[in-house]
Coordinates of C-alpha atoms in Angstrom, one line a residue:
Chain Y
M201 CA -118.2 -37.8 16.4
T202 CA -116.0 -36.7 13.7
L203 CA -113.4 -34.0 13.1
A204 CA -116.3 -31.6 12.1
S205 CA -117.4 -31.7 15.6
H206 CA -114.0 -30.5 17.0
P207 CA -114.7 -26.9 18.3
G208 CA -111.0 -25.8 17.8
L209 CA -111.0 -26.7 14.1
W210 CA -114.1 -24.5 13.5
L211 CA -112.2 -21.5 15.0
I212 CA -109.1 -22.3 12.9
A213 CA -111.2 -22.5 9.7
A214 CA -112.8 -19.2 10.7
A215 CA -109.3 -17.7 11.2
A216 CA -108.6 -18.5 7.5
L217 CA -111.8 -16.9 6.4
L218 CA -111.3 -13.8 8.6
A219 CA -108.0 -13.2 7.0
V220 CA -109.8 -12.5 3.6
L221 CA -113.3 -11.4 4.4
R222 CA -114.4 -7.8 4.9
G223 CA -117.4 -5.9 6.1
R224 CA -120.6 -7.6 7.3
S225 CA -119.7 -11.1 6.3
R226 CA -116.5 -10.8 8.3
A227 CA -118.6 -9.8 11.4
V228 CA -120.9 -12.7 10.9
V229 CA -118.1 -15.2 10.7
A230 CA -116.3 -13.7 13.7
L231 CA -119.4 -14.0 15.9
A232 CA -120.9 -17.2 14.5
A233 CA -117.8 -19.4 14.5
P234 CA -117.3 -19.1 18.3
L235 CA -120.9 -19.8 18.9
V236 CA -120.7 -23.0 16.8
A237 CA -117.6 -23.9 18.8
L238 CA -119.3 -23.2 22.1
T239 CA -122.3 -25.4 21.1
L240 CA -120.0 -28.2 20.1
A241 CA -117.9 -27.8 23.2
W242 CA -121.0 -27.9 25.4
R243 CA -122.2 -31.1 23.7
L244 CA -118.8 -32.9 23.9
E245 CA -119.1 -36.5 25.1
A246 CA -116.4 -38.2 27.1
G247 CA -114.1 -40.6 25.2
V248 CA -111.7 -40.7 22.3
H249 CA -113.3 -39.4 19.2
L250 CA -110.4 -39.8 16.8
R251 CA -107.4 -42.0 16.6
A252 CA -104.5 -41.7 14.2
G253 CA -101.1 -43.2 13.7
F254 CA -98.0 -41.1 13.1
L255 CA -94.5 -42.5 12.8
G256 CA -95.5 -45.6 14.5
M257 CA -97.1 -43.8 17.4
E258 CA -100.7 -44.1 18.3
L259 CA -102.3 -40.7 18.7
A260 CA -105.7 -39.6 20.0
P261 CA -105.9 -36.0 18.5
F262 CA -109.6 -35.6 19.6
A263 CA -110.5 -36.8 23.0
A264 CA -112.6 -35.3 25.8
D265 CA -113.6 -35.7 29.4
A266 CA -115.1 -33.3 31.9
L267 CA -111.9 -31.4 32.4
S268 CA -111.3 -30.8 28.8
R269 CA -115.0 -29.9 28.2
L270 CA -114.8 -27.2 30.8
F271 CA -111.8 -25.6 29.2
A272 CA -113.2 -26.0 25.6
V273 CA -116.4 -24.3 26.8
I274 CA -114.7 -21.3 28.4
F275 CA -112.2 -20.9 25.5
S276 CA -115.1 -20.8 23.0
L277 CA -117.0 -18.4 25.1
M278 CA -114.0 -16.2 25.4
A279 CA -113.4 -16.3 21.7
F280 CA -117.0 -15.0 21.2
A281 CA -116.6 -12.2 23.8
G282 CA -113.2 -11.2 22.4
A283 CA -114.5 -11.2 18.8
L284 CA -117.4 -9.0 19.8
F285 CA -115.1 -6.6 21.5
A286 CA -112.6 -6.6 18.6
L287 CA -115.2 -6.1 15.8
N288 CA -114.1 -2.5 15.2
Q289 CA -110.4 -3.3 15.3
P290 CA -109.2 -2.1 11.9
R291 CA -106.2 -4.5 11.7
R292 CA -107.6 -7.5 10.1
L293 CA -104.7 -9.8 10.9
E294 CA -105.5 -9.6 14.7
L295 CA -108.8 -11.4 14.9
A296 CA -107.7 -14.1 12.4
A297 CA -104.5 -14.6 14.5
A298 CA -106.6 -14.7 17.7
F299 CA -108.9 -17.3 16.3
L300 CA -105.9 -19.5 15.2
Y301 CA -104.6 -19.0 18.8
A302 CA -107.9 -19.8 20.4
G303 CA -108.5 -22.8 18.1
A304 CA -105.1 -24.2 19.0
A305 CA -105.8 -23.7 22.7
I306 CA -109.0 -25.7 22.3
G307 CA -106.9 -28.3 20.4
V308 CA -104.6 -28.7 23.4
T309 CA -107.6 -29.2 25.7
L310 CA -109.0 -31.9 23.4
A311 CA -105.7 -33.7 22.8
G312 CA -105.5 -37.2 24.1
D313 CA -101.8 -37.5 23.5
L314 CA -98.7 -35.5 24.1
V315 CA -97.7 -35.2 20.5
T316 CA -100.9 -33.4 19.7
V317 CA -100.4 -31.3 22.7
F318 CA -97.0 -30.3 21.4
V319 CA -98.3 -29.4 17.9
C320 CA -101.1 -27.2 19.2
W321 CA -98.7 -25.7 21.7
E322 CA -96.5 -24.5 18.9
V323 CA -99.4 -23.2 16.9
M324 CA -100.5 -21.3 19.9
A325 CA -97.1 -19.6 20.1
I326 CA -97.3 -18.6 16.5
G327 CA -100.9 -17.3 16.7
S328 CA -100.2 -15.2 19.9
T329 CA -97.1 -13.8 18.3
L330 CA -99.2 -12.8 15.3
V331 CA -101.7 -11.1 17.6
L332 CA -98.7 -9.1 19.1
W333 CA -97.5 -8.2 15.6
S334 CA -100.8 -6.8 14.6
A335 CA -100.3 -4.0 17.1
A336 CA -97.8 -2.9 14.5
T337 CA -95.7 -0.7 16.8
P338 CA -91.9 -1.1 17.0
A339 CA -92.2 -1.7 20.8
A340 CA -94.7 -4.5 20.2
Y341 CA -92.5 -6.0 17.5
R342 CA -89.5 -6.1 19.8
A343 CA -91.6 -7.5 22.7
S344 CA -93.0 -10.1 20.4
M345 CA -89.6 -11.4 19.3
R346 CA -88.6 -11.8 23.0
Y347 CA -92.0 -13.5 23.6
L348 CA -91.4 -15.8 20.7
M349 CA -87.9 -16.7 21.8
V350 CA -89.2 -17.6 25.3
H351 CA -92.0 -19.7 23.9
L352 CA -90.0 -21.5 21.3
C353 CA -87.5 -22.4 24.1
G354 CA -90.5 -23.6 26.1
G355 CA -91.6 -25.6 23.1
M356 CA -88.2 -27.2 22.7
L357 CA -88.2 -28.3 26.4
L358 CA -91.7 -29.8 25.7
F359 CA -90.4 -31.6 22.6
I360 CA -87.4 -33.1 24.4
G361 CA -89.5 -34.1 27.4
V362 CA -92.2 -35.7 25.2
A363 CA -89.7 -37.5 23.1
A364 CA -88.0 -38.9 26.2
H365 CA -91.4 -39.8 27.7
V366 CA -92.4 -41.7 24.6
L367 CA -89.1 -43.5 24.5
Q368 CA -89.3 -44.5 28.1
T369 CA -92.9 -45.5 28.4
G370 CA -93.7 -46.4 24.9
T371 CA -97.0 -44.5 25.0
T372 CA -98.0 -41.0 23.9
A373 CA -101.1 -40.9 26.1
F374 CA -101.5 -37.7 28.1
Q375 CA -102.0 -38.9 31.6
P376 CA -100.9 -37.8 35.1
M377 CA -97.1 -37.9 35.4
A378 CA -94.9 -38.3 38.4
L379 CA -91.9 -36.0 38.7
D380 CA -89.5 -39.0 38.5
G381 CA -86.9 -38.1 36.0
P382 CA -85.6 -35.6 33.4
A383 CA -88.3 -36.3 30.8
H384 CA -91.1 -35.3 33.1
A385 CA -89.1 -32.5 34.7
L386 CA -88.7 -31.0 31.2
I387 CA -92.4 -31.4 30.4
L388 CA -93.2 -29.6 33.7
A389 CA -90.8 -26.9 33.0
A390 CA -92.3 -26.3 29.6
F391 CA -95.8 -26.1 31.1
L392 CA -94.6 -23.7 33.8
V393 CA -93.0 -21.4 31.1
N394 CA -96.4 -20.9 29.6
A395 CA -98.1 -20.6 33.0
G396 CA -95.8 -17.6 33.7
A397 CA -94.3 -19.3 36.8
W398 CA -91.7 -17.2 38.5
P399 CA -88.8 -16.9 37.6
L400 CA -90.0 -17.8 34.0
S401 CA -92.7 -15.1 34.2
A402 CA -91.2 -11.9 32.9
W403 CA -92.3 -12.6 29.3
L404 CA -95.8 -12.0 30.3
P405 CA -95.8 -8.5 31.6
D406 CA -93.1 -7.7 29.0
A407 CA -95.1 -8.7 25.9
Y408 CA -98.9 -8.7 26.6
P409 CA -99.3 -5.0 27.4
E410 CA -97.6 -4.1 24.0
A411 CA -100.6 -5.7 22.2
S412 CA -103.3 -3.5 20.7
W413 CA -106.3 -2.4 22.9
S414 CA -108.2 -5.6 21.7
G415 CA -105.2 -7.9 21.3
M416 CA -104.4 -8.2 25.1
V417 CA -107.9 -9.4 25.8
F418 CA -107.2 -12.5 23.8
L419 CA -103.7 -12.9 25.0
S420 CA -104.7 -12.9 28.7
A421 CA -107.1 -15.9 28.2
F422 CA -105.4 -18.7 26.4
T423 CA -101.7 -19.3 27.0
T424 CA -101.6 -19.3 30.8
K425 CA -104.9 -21.0 31.1
T426 CA -103.9 -23.8 28.7
A427 CA -100.9 -24.2 30.9
V428 CA -103.2 -24.5 33.9
Y429 CA -105.2 -27.2 32.0
V430 CA -102.1 -29.3 31.1
L431 CA -100.9 -29.0 34.7
L432 CA -104.2 -30.1 36.0
R433 CA -104.1 -33.1 33.7
G434 CA -100.4 -33.9 33.8
F435 CA -99.2 -33.0 37.3
P436 CA -102.1 -33.0 39.8
G437 CA -100.9 -33.2 43.4
T438 CA -97.2 -32.4 42.5
E439 CA -96.1 -30.9 45.8
P440 CA -93.5 -28.4 44.5
L441 CA -96.3 -26.7 42.6
I442 CA -97.7 -25.4 45.9
Y443 CA -94.5 -23.4 46.4
V444 CA -94.2 -22.3 42.7
G445 CA -97.9 -21.1 42.9
L446 CA -97.3 -19.1 46.1
A447 CA -94.2 -17.5 44.7
M448 CA -96.3 -16.4 41.6
V449 CA -99.1 -15.1 43.8
F450 CA -96.8 -12.8 45.8
Y451 CA -94.5 -11.9 42.9
G452 CA -97.6 -10.7 41.1
I453 CA -98.9 -8.5 44.0
V454 CA -95.6 -6.9 44.8
Y455 CA -94.8 -6.1 41.1
A456 CA -98.3 -4.8 40.4
L457 CA -98.1 -2.6 43.4
L458 CA -95.0 -0.9 42.0
E459 CA -96.3 -0.7 38.4
N460 CA -97.5 2.5 36.7
D461 CA -98.8 1.0 33.4
M462 CA -102.4 0.0 33.9
R463 CA -102.1 -2.9 31.5
R464 CA -98.9 -4.1 33.1
I465 CA -100.7 -4.0 36.5
L466 CA -103.3 -6.4 35.0
A467 CA -100.5 -8.5 33.4
Y468 CA -98.8 -9.0 36.8
S469 CA -102.2 -9.9 38.2
I470 CA -102.6 -12.7 35.6
V471 CA -99.4 -14.2 37.2
N472 CA -100.9 -13.7 40.6
Q473 CA -104.2 -15.4 39.7
V474 CA -102.6 -18.3 37.9
G475 CA -100.5 -18.7 41.1
F476 CA -103.7 -19.5 43.0
M477 CA -104.6 -22.1 40.4
V478 CA -101.1 -23.7 40.5
T479 CA -101.2 -23.8 44.3
G480 CA -104.5 -25.6 44.0
I481 CA -103.0 -28.1 41.5
G482 CA -100.1 -28.7 43.9
I483 CA -102.4 -29.4 46.8
G484 CA -104.0 -31.9 44.5
T485 CA -107.2 -33.0 46.4
E486 CA -110.5 -33.2 44.4
M487 CA -111.6 -30.0 46.1
A488 CA -108.3 -28.3 45.2
L489 CA -108.4 -29.4 41.6
N490 CA -112.0 -28.4 41.2
G491 CA -111.1 -25.1 42.7
A492 CA -108.2 -24.6 40.3
A493 CA -110.4 -25.5 37.3
A494 CA -113.3 -23.3 38.5
H495 CA -110.9 -20.4 39.1
A496 CA -109.4 -20.7 35.6
F497 CA -113.0 -20.6 34.2
T498 CA -114.0 -17.5 36.3
H499 CA -110.6 -15.9 35.9
I500 CA -110.8 -15.9 32.1
L501 CA -114.0 -14.0 32.3
Y502 CA -113.1 -11.3 34.8
K503 CA -109.6 -10.8 33.6
A504 CA -110.9 -10.3 30.0
L505 CA -113.5 -7.9 31.5
L506 CA -110.7 -5.9 33.3
L507 CA -108.7 -5.8 30.1
M508 CA -111.6 -4.8 28.0
S509 CA -112.2 -1.9 30.4
A510 CA -108.5 -1.0 30.2
G511 CA -108.6 -1.6 26.5
A512 CA -111.5 0.8 26.1
V513 CA -109.6 3.5 28.0
L514 CA -106.5 2.9 25.8
Y515 CA -108.7 3.0 22.7
A516 CA -110.3 6.3 23.9
T517 CA -107.3 8.1 25.2
G518 CA -104.2 6.3 23.8
R519 CA -102.7 6.3 27.2
R520 CA -101.7 3.5 29.5
K521 CA -99.9 5.1 32.4
C522 CA -101.7 5.7 35.7
T523 CA -99.8 9.0 36.1
E524 CA -101.5 10.2 32.9
L525 CA -105.0 8.9 33.7
G526 CA -107.6 9.5 36.3
G527 CA -111.1 10.9 36.7
L528 CA -112.5 9.0 33.7
F529 CA -115.6 7.9 35.5
R530 CA -117.2 11.2 34.6
T531 CA -117.5 10.4 30.8
M532 CA -116.9 6.7 30.7
P533 CA -119.4 5.5 33.3
L534 CA -120.1 2.2 31.7
T535 CA -116.4 1.3 31.2
A536 CA -115.8 2.3 34.8
A537 CA -118.7 0.3 36.1
C538 CA -117.7 -2.8 34.2
G539 CA -114.1 -2.4 35.3
I540 CA -115.3 -2.2 38.9
V541 CA -117.3 -5.4 38.4
G542 CA -114.3 -7.1 37.1
A543 CA -112.2 -5.7 39.9
L544 CA -114.7 -7.1 42.5
A545 CA -114.7 -10.5 40.8
I546 CA -110.9 -10.8 40.8
S547 CA -110.9 -9.8 44.5
S548 CA -113.5 -12.6 45.2
F549 CA -116.1 -10.4 46.6
P550 CA -119.2 -12.3 47.7
L551 CA -121.8 -12.4 44.8
T552 CA -119.1 -12.4 42.2
S553 CA -117.7 -15.3 40.3
G554 CA -114.3 -15.1 42.0
F555 CA -115.8 -15.8 45.3
V556 CA -117.3 -19.1 44.4
S557 CA -114.1 -20.4 42.7
K558 CA -111.1 -19.1 44.7
S559 CA -112.6 -20.0 48.0
M560 CA -112.5 -23.7 47.0
I561 CA -108.7 -23.6 46.8
A562 CA -108.5 -22.0 50.3
Q563 CA -111.0 -24.6 51.6
A564 CA -108.8 -27.4 50.2
A565 CA -105.7 -26.0 52.0
G566 CA -107.8 -25.9 55.2
D567 CA -109.1 -29.4 54.7
E568 CA -105.5 -30.7 54.2
H569 CA -104.5 -28.7 57.4
L570 CA -101.8 -26.8 55.5
F571 CA -101.9 -23.9 57.9
V572 CA -99.1 -21.8 56.4
V573 CA -100.4 -22.3 52.9
W574 CA -103.9 -21.3 54.1
L575 CA -102.5 -18.2 55.8
L576 CA -100.5 -17.2 52.8
L577 CA -103.5 -17.7 50.5
A578 CA -105.6 -15.4 52.8
A579 CA -102.9 -12.8 52.8
A580 CA -102.7 -13.1 49.0
S581 CA -106.5 -12.7 48.7
A582 CA -106.2 -9.4 50.6
G583 CA -103.3 -8.4 48.4
V584 CA -105.4 -9.1 45.2
F585 CA -107.9 -6.5 46.3
L586 CA -105.1 -4.1 47.0
H587 CA -103.2 -4.4 43.7
A588 CA -106.0 -5.1 41.2
G589 CA -109.3 -4.7 43.0
I590 CA -108.8 -1.2 44.1
K591 CA -105.6 0.0 42.5
F592 CA -106.7 -0.5 38.9
P593 CA -110.1 1.3 39.1
W594 CA -108.9 3.9 41.5
F595 CA -105.9 5.1 39.5
V596 CA -107.7 4.8 36.1
F597 CA -111.2 6.1 36.8
F598 CA -110.8 8.1 40.0
Q599 CA -107.8 9.6 41.9
K600 CA -107.0 13.0 40.4
D601 CA -108.8 14.6 37.4
S602 CA -106.6 14.1 34.4
G603 CA -108.7 16.5 32.4
L604 CA -109.4 13.8 29.9
R605 CA -113.1 13.5 28.9
P606 CA -113.3 10.6 26.5
P607 CA -116.7 9.0 25.8
D608 CA -117.6 5.3 26.4
P609 CA -116.6 3.2 23.4
G610 CA -118.9 1.9 20.6
W611 CA -121.8 -0.5 20.9
N612 CA -119.9 -3.7 20.3
M613 CA -117.2 -2.9 23.0
R614 CA -119.9 -1.9 25.4
A615 CA -121.9 -5.1 24.7
A616 CA -118.9 -7.3 25.2
M617 CA -118.1 -5.7 28.6
V618 CA -121.7 -5.9 29.7
L619 CA -121.8 -9.6 28.7
L620 CA -118.8 -10.5 30.7
A621 CA -119.9 -8.3 33.6
A622 CA -123.2 -10.3 33.6
F623 CA -121.2 -13.5 33.7
C624 CA -119.1 -12.2 36.6
I625 CA -122.1 -11.5 38.7
G626 CA -124.3 -14.3 37.4
L627 CA -121.8 -17.0 38.2
G628 CA -121.4 -15.5 41.6
I629 CA -125.1 -16.0 42.3
W630 CA -126.0 -19.0 40.2
Y631 CA -122.8 -21.0 40.6
E632 CA -124.4 -24.5 40.2
P633 CA -124.0 -24.7 36.4
L634 CA -120.2 -23.9 36.9
Y635 CA -119.9 -26.5 39.7
G636 CA -121.7 -29.0 37.4
L637 CA -119.0 -28.5 34.7
L638 CA -116.1 -29.3 37.2
P639 CA -114.1 -32.5 36.7
Y640 CA -115.1 -34.0 40.2
P641 CA -118.4 -34.0 42.0
V642 CA -118.7 -30.8 44.2
D643 CA -119.6 -31.0 47.8
Y644 CA -119.1 -27.4 48.7
A645 CA -121.3 -24.5 49.7
P646 CA -119.6 -21.2 49.2
Y647 CA -122.1 -19.0 50.9
T648 CA -122.0 -19.7 54.6
G649 CA -122.4 -16.7 57.0
F650 CA -119.0 -17.3 58.5
H651 CA -117.3 -17.4 55.2
V652 CA -119.0 -14.4 53.8
V653 CA -118.3 -12.3 56.9
A654 CA -114.6 -13.4 57.1
Q655 CA -114.1 -12.6 53.4
L656 CA -115.7 -9.2 53.7
Q657 CA -113.6 -8.3 56.7
L658 CA -110.5 -9.4 54.9
L659 CA -111.3 -7.4 51.7
L660 CA -112.7 -4.2 53.3
F661 CA -109.9 -3.9 55.7
S662 CA -107.4 -4.4 52.8
G663 CA -109.3 -1.4 51.2
L664 CA -108.7 0.5 54.4
A665 CA -105.1 -0.2 54.2
F666 CA -105.0 1.0 50.6
F667 CA -106.5 4.4 51.4
V668 CA -104.5 4.8 54.7
M669 CA -101.2 4.1 52.9
L670 CA -102.1 5.8 49.6
G671 CA -99.2 8.1 49.9
W672 CA -96.8 5.2 49.7
L673 CA -98.6 3.9 46.5
R674 CA -98.2 7.1 44.6
R675 CA -97.4 6.3 41.0
T676 CA -94.0 7.2 39.6
L677 CA -92.7 7.1 36.0
T678 CA -90.9 3.9 36.7
I679 CA -90.7 0.2 35.8
T680 CA -89.4 -2.5 38.1
L681 CA -86.6 -4.7 36.9
D682 CA -87.6 -8.3 36.5
T683 CA -85.9 -11.5 35.4
D684 CA -86.1 -10.4 31.8
W685 CA -83.3 -7.9 32.8
L686 CA -81.0 -10.9 32.3
Y687 CA -81.7 -11.2 28.6
R688 CA -82.6 -7.6 27.9
A689 CA -79.7 -5.9 29.7
L690 CA -77.1 -8.2 31.2
F691 CA -76.6 -10.7 28.3
P692 CA -76.4 -7.9 25.7
R693 CA -74.0 -6.1 27.9
V694 CA -71.9 -9.2 28.4
V695 CA -72.0 -9.9 24.7
A696 CA -70.9 -6.3 23.9
L697 CA -68.1 -6.4 26.4
Y698 CA -66.9 -9.8 25.0
G699 CA -67.2 -8.5 21.5
A700 CA -65.1 -5.4 22.4
A701 CA -62.5 -7.6 24.1
L702 CA -62.4 -9.9 21.2
E703 CA -61.9 -7.0 18.8
R704 CA -59.1 -5.6 20.9
A705 CA -57.5 -9.1 21.2
L706 CA -57.7 -9.5 17.4
A707 CA -56.2 -6.1 16.9
A708 CA -53.4 -6.7 19.2
G709 CA -52.9 -10.2 17.8
G710 CA -53.0 -8.8 14.4
A711 CA -50.2 -6.4 15.1
R712 CA -48.1 -9.2 16.6
A713 CA -48.8 -11.4 13.6
A714 CA -47.8 -8.6 11.3
R715 CA -44.5 -8.1 13.2
A716 CA -43.8 -11.8 13.0
G717 CA -44.6 -11.8 9.4
E718 CA -42.1 -9.0 8.8
R719 CA -39.4 -10.9 10.7
L720 CA -40.1 -14.0 8.6
G721 CA -40.0 -11.9 5.4
A722 CA -36.7 -10.3 6.4
Y723 CA -35.3 -13.8 7.1
F724 CA -36.4 -15.1 3.6
R725 CA -35.0 -11.9 2.0
R726 CA -31.7 -12.6 3.7
L727 CA -31.8 -16.2 2.5
C728 CA -33.2 -15.9 -1.0
G729 CA -33.1 -12.2 -1.8
P730 CA -30.9 -10.8 -4.6
Q731 CA -28.1 -10.5 -2.1
G732 CA -29.2 -13.6 -0.1
A733 CA -27.1 -16.7 0.7
L734 CA -28.9 -18.9 -1.9
A735 CA -28.8 -16.4 -4.7
R736 CA -25.1 -15.8 -4.6
T737 CA -22.7 -17.5 -7.1
W738 CA -20.6 -20.1 -5.4
P739 CA -17.2 -21.6 -6.5
A740 CA -17.3 -25.2 -8.0
G741 CA -15.2 -26.5 -5.1
A742 CA -17.9 -25.5 -2.7
M743 CA -20.4 -27.6 -4.7
G744 CA -17.9 -30.6 -4.7
L745 CA -17.7 -30.3 -0.9
G746 CA -21.4 -30.1 -0.6
V747 CA -21.9 -33.3 -2.7
M748 CA -19.3 -35.1 -0.7
G749 CA -21.1 -34.1 2.5
M750 CA -24.4 -35.5 1.2
L751 CA -22.8 -38.8 0.0
L752 CA -21.2 -39.2 3.4
A753 CA -24.6 -38.6 5.1
L754 CA -26.1 -41.3 2.8
L755 CA -23.4 -43.8 3.7
L756 CA -23.8 -43.1 7.3
S757 CA -27.6 -43.6 7.2
Y758 CA -27.1 -46.8 5.3
Y759 CA -24.9 -48.2 8.1
L760 CA -27.1 -47.0 10.8
F761 CA -30.5 -48.2 9.5
Chain M
M190 CA -120.0 24.7 36.5
S191 CA -119.2 22.6 39.5
D192 CA -117.5 19.2 39.2
H193 CA -119.1 15.8 39.6
W194 CA -120.8 15.4 42.9
L195 CA -118.6 12.4 43.7
V196 CA -115.4 14.5 44.0
R197 CA -116.9 17.2 46.3
P198 CA -115.2 17.2 49.7
R199 CA -118.6 16.7 51.4
A200 CA -119.3 13.6 49.4
I201 CA -115.9 12.2 50.1
R202 CA -116.3 12.8 53.8
R203 CA -119.7 11.0 53.7
L204 CA -118.1 8.1 51.8
W205 CA -115.4 7.8 54.4
E206 CA -118.1 7.7 57.1
L207 CA -120.1 5.1 55.3
F208 CA -117.0 3.0 54.7
I209 CA -116.0 3.1 58.4
A210 CA -119.6 2.2 59.4
V211 CA -119.5 -0.9 57.0
L212 CA -116.1 -1.9 58.4
A213 CA -117.5 -1.8 61.9
L214 CA -120.5 -3.7 60.9
T215 CA -118.5 -6.5 59.3
V216 CA -116.5 -6.9 62.5
V217 CA -119.5 -6.9 64.7
A218 CA -121.3 -9.3 62.4
G219 CA -118.5 -11.7 63.3
L220 CA -120.0 -12.0 66.8
A221 CA -123.5 -12.9 65.6
I222 CA -122.4 -15.7 63.3
E223 CA -121.7 -19.3 64.1
A224 CA -118.0 -20.0 63.4
H225 CA -116.9 -23.3 61.7
P226 CA -113.3 -22.6 61.2
H227 CA -110.5 -24.9 60.0
F228 CA -107.9 -23.3 62.4
A229 CA -108.2 -22.0 65.9
V230 CA -107.0 -18.5 64.9
E231 CA -110.2 -18.0 63.0
R232 CA -112.1 -17.9 66.2
L233 CA -110.4 -14.8 67.4
F234 CA -112.6 -11.7 67.3
G235 CA -112.0 -9.7 64.1
F236 CA -109.2 -12.0 62.9
S237 CA -109.8 -11.6 59.2
A238 CA -110.1 -7.8 59.5
L239 CA -106.8 -7.5 61.4
Y240 CA -105.1 -10.1 59.2
G241 CA -106.3 -8.4 56.0
F242 CA -105.1 -5.0 57.1
L243 CA -101.7 -6.2 58.4
A244 CA -101.1 -8.4 55.3
C245 CA -101.7 -5.4 53.1
A246 CA -99.5 -3.2 55.2
V247 CA -96.7 -5.8 55.0
L248 CA -97.2 -6.1 51.2
I249 CA -97.0 -2.5 50.7
L250 CA -93.8 -2.3 52.8
V251 CA -92.2 -5.2 50.9
A252 CA -93.1 -3.6 47.6
R253 CA -91.4 -0.4 48.8
G254 CA -88.3 -2.4 49.7
V255 CA -88.3 -4.1 46.3
G256 CA -88.9 -0.8 44.7
L257 CA -86.0 0.9 46.3
L258 CA -83.8 -1.9 44.9
L259 CA -85.3 -2.5 41.5
K260 CA -87.1 0.6 40.4
R261 CA -85.8 2.2 37.2
P262 CA -87.0 5.1 35.0
D263 CA -89.5 3.7 32.6
T264 CA -87.2 4.7 29.7
Y265 CA -84.7 2.2 31.0
Y266 CA -85.0 -0.2 28.1
D267 CA -85.6 2.3 25.5
D268 CA -82.0 2.3 24.3
D269 CA -82.3 -1.3 23.2
A270 CA -84.4 -0.1 20.3
R271 CA -81.9 -1.1 17.7

């Protein structure tokens, strides 16, 4: 295999073409390149396909195994579905940026060494920022700058960590790492920034919802799932990740329950879903790691479907707030149906893709007798149905009649939604191909009567709770403060206060300095001014006395020293 | 012209009846199915149903608490538009 069989490079090359092409040829490239990448990813063979030397380090920029193949396949598939959905996006930068971003994400999954991971990591940050920029609103620009700051900080942590790792171990190979020192702690922190781990998660619901109606579909897929991939490869079975993951799961639910913006609801639910995967990685058994990998795969598809559904609503109405939406099922039946399929899949309903993937993580917690973790995961599954499974479709497509009567979107957007909806249901029924892609052999049967009934009870009674307590979930025109408050409100305020204090101090100090200067000036005027002591005419005797004093002093010093 | 059939009160009542019937069915089905649980609590009759409902109630309450503390008007950050 050579570089030409690297799926990510095909997408990056296509990105360059998409930036200049127009019309039909642009559509052909946009759809063909991901299909080529998908084919190449599907046919990837295990092993190192390319070695290179750089600054005396041995790199393996193109390597593959079952885990990287799984992620390369889903990223390519996602690039195809996203491109289909975004074909009618008038801003040409966006798709080019999204392909650069997707290509770099595939580059991470096929990187055999940490240096290549770092390079692709930074390219992803740039690509995703460009996707945000192409929304071309002032709010998106400001959010993108905050986003970029967070990710460049994360990239810096990664750089320091990788440099220290290479110094300590003398190898760049990307292999499982123990949490045994600052180098690996920094690498883990960098990975967790991109995973959206609480408290480093606020960038995600801050930035993603500001992208265009098609941009957020891409953004939801790559950054957090690449982070899941590197955690799977670098830190499997690192116990603290269980608690990080559980914190993410509940943070996502609580914030999504309070949120009014439909796309921010879905953004919080990305953190929630990645939390399940991180918990699985923390558990670290083969079942748990398989579950985390499978869940990343299915999650990309149903989250993209949900965001396409929300994107279609935003495209048709220009509105994002639940308080301004509602009743859209009348004129957007296909968008509503696809949104509901995505909502069922994210809730892990039997016969959807989420059921066959997420249940492996709970199974792993049970197998390891982690009772509290298992209980919390079950509560979180109920909470997913609550905050995303019902809340999103209910407030957007049903609840009150907003009076809006927008039509379903154009053919390409409908086709993309139907494609992903078919995957969400198809993988829920024919799950063997997915299980066959997983990094470890799978010995798990998702559809047992006991499991199906327990899951249905859990979910349907969550639904009951939603409708019984609907009054408490009424949407208000509010946001909920998050950790980004620190850098959006507190730090600027502290800087403003500090600046004002400094200015006052400078002003006060300046006055004092001026007074001192005046005193000094007066002294010199007294001494050297026209009437000053030194400017007066002195009698010759006074000069003789002065010279004698000086000679005496000389004599004295001669004797003394 | 009347509105969509799905939003008529009659249909909504029917949907509620159907929903409650399905809820009851899932709980009853638990009796007919052989359990192979990880933990003893799973053997309790209707455990998942009760647990799902309570978990959601608690989550909604927690969200309300967090909301009381941290909710702000959605124009809160608008003045940083400099």
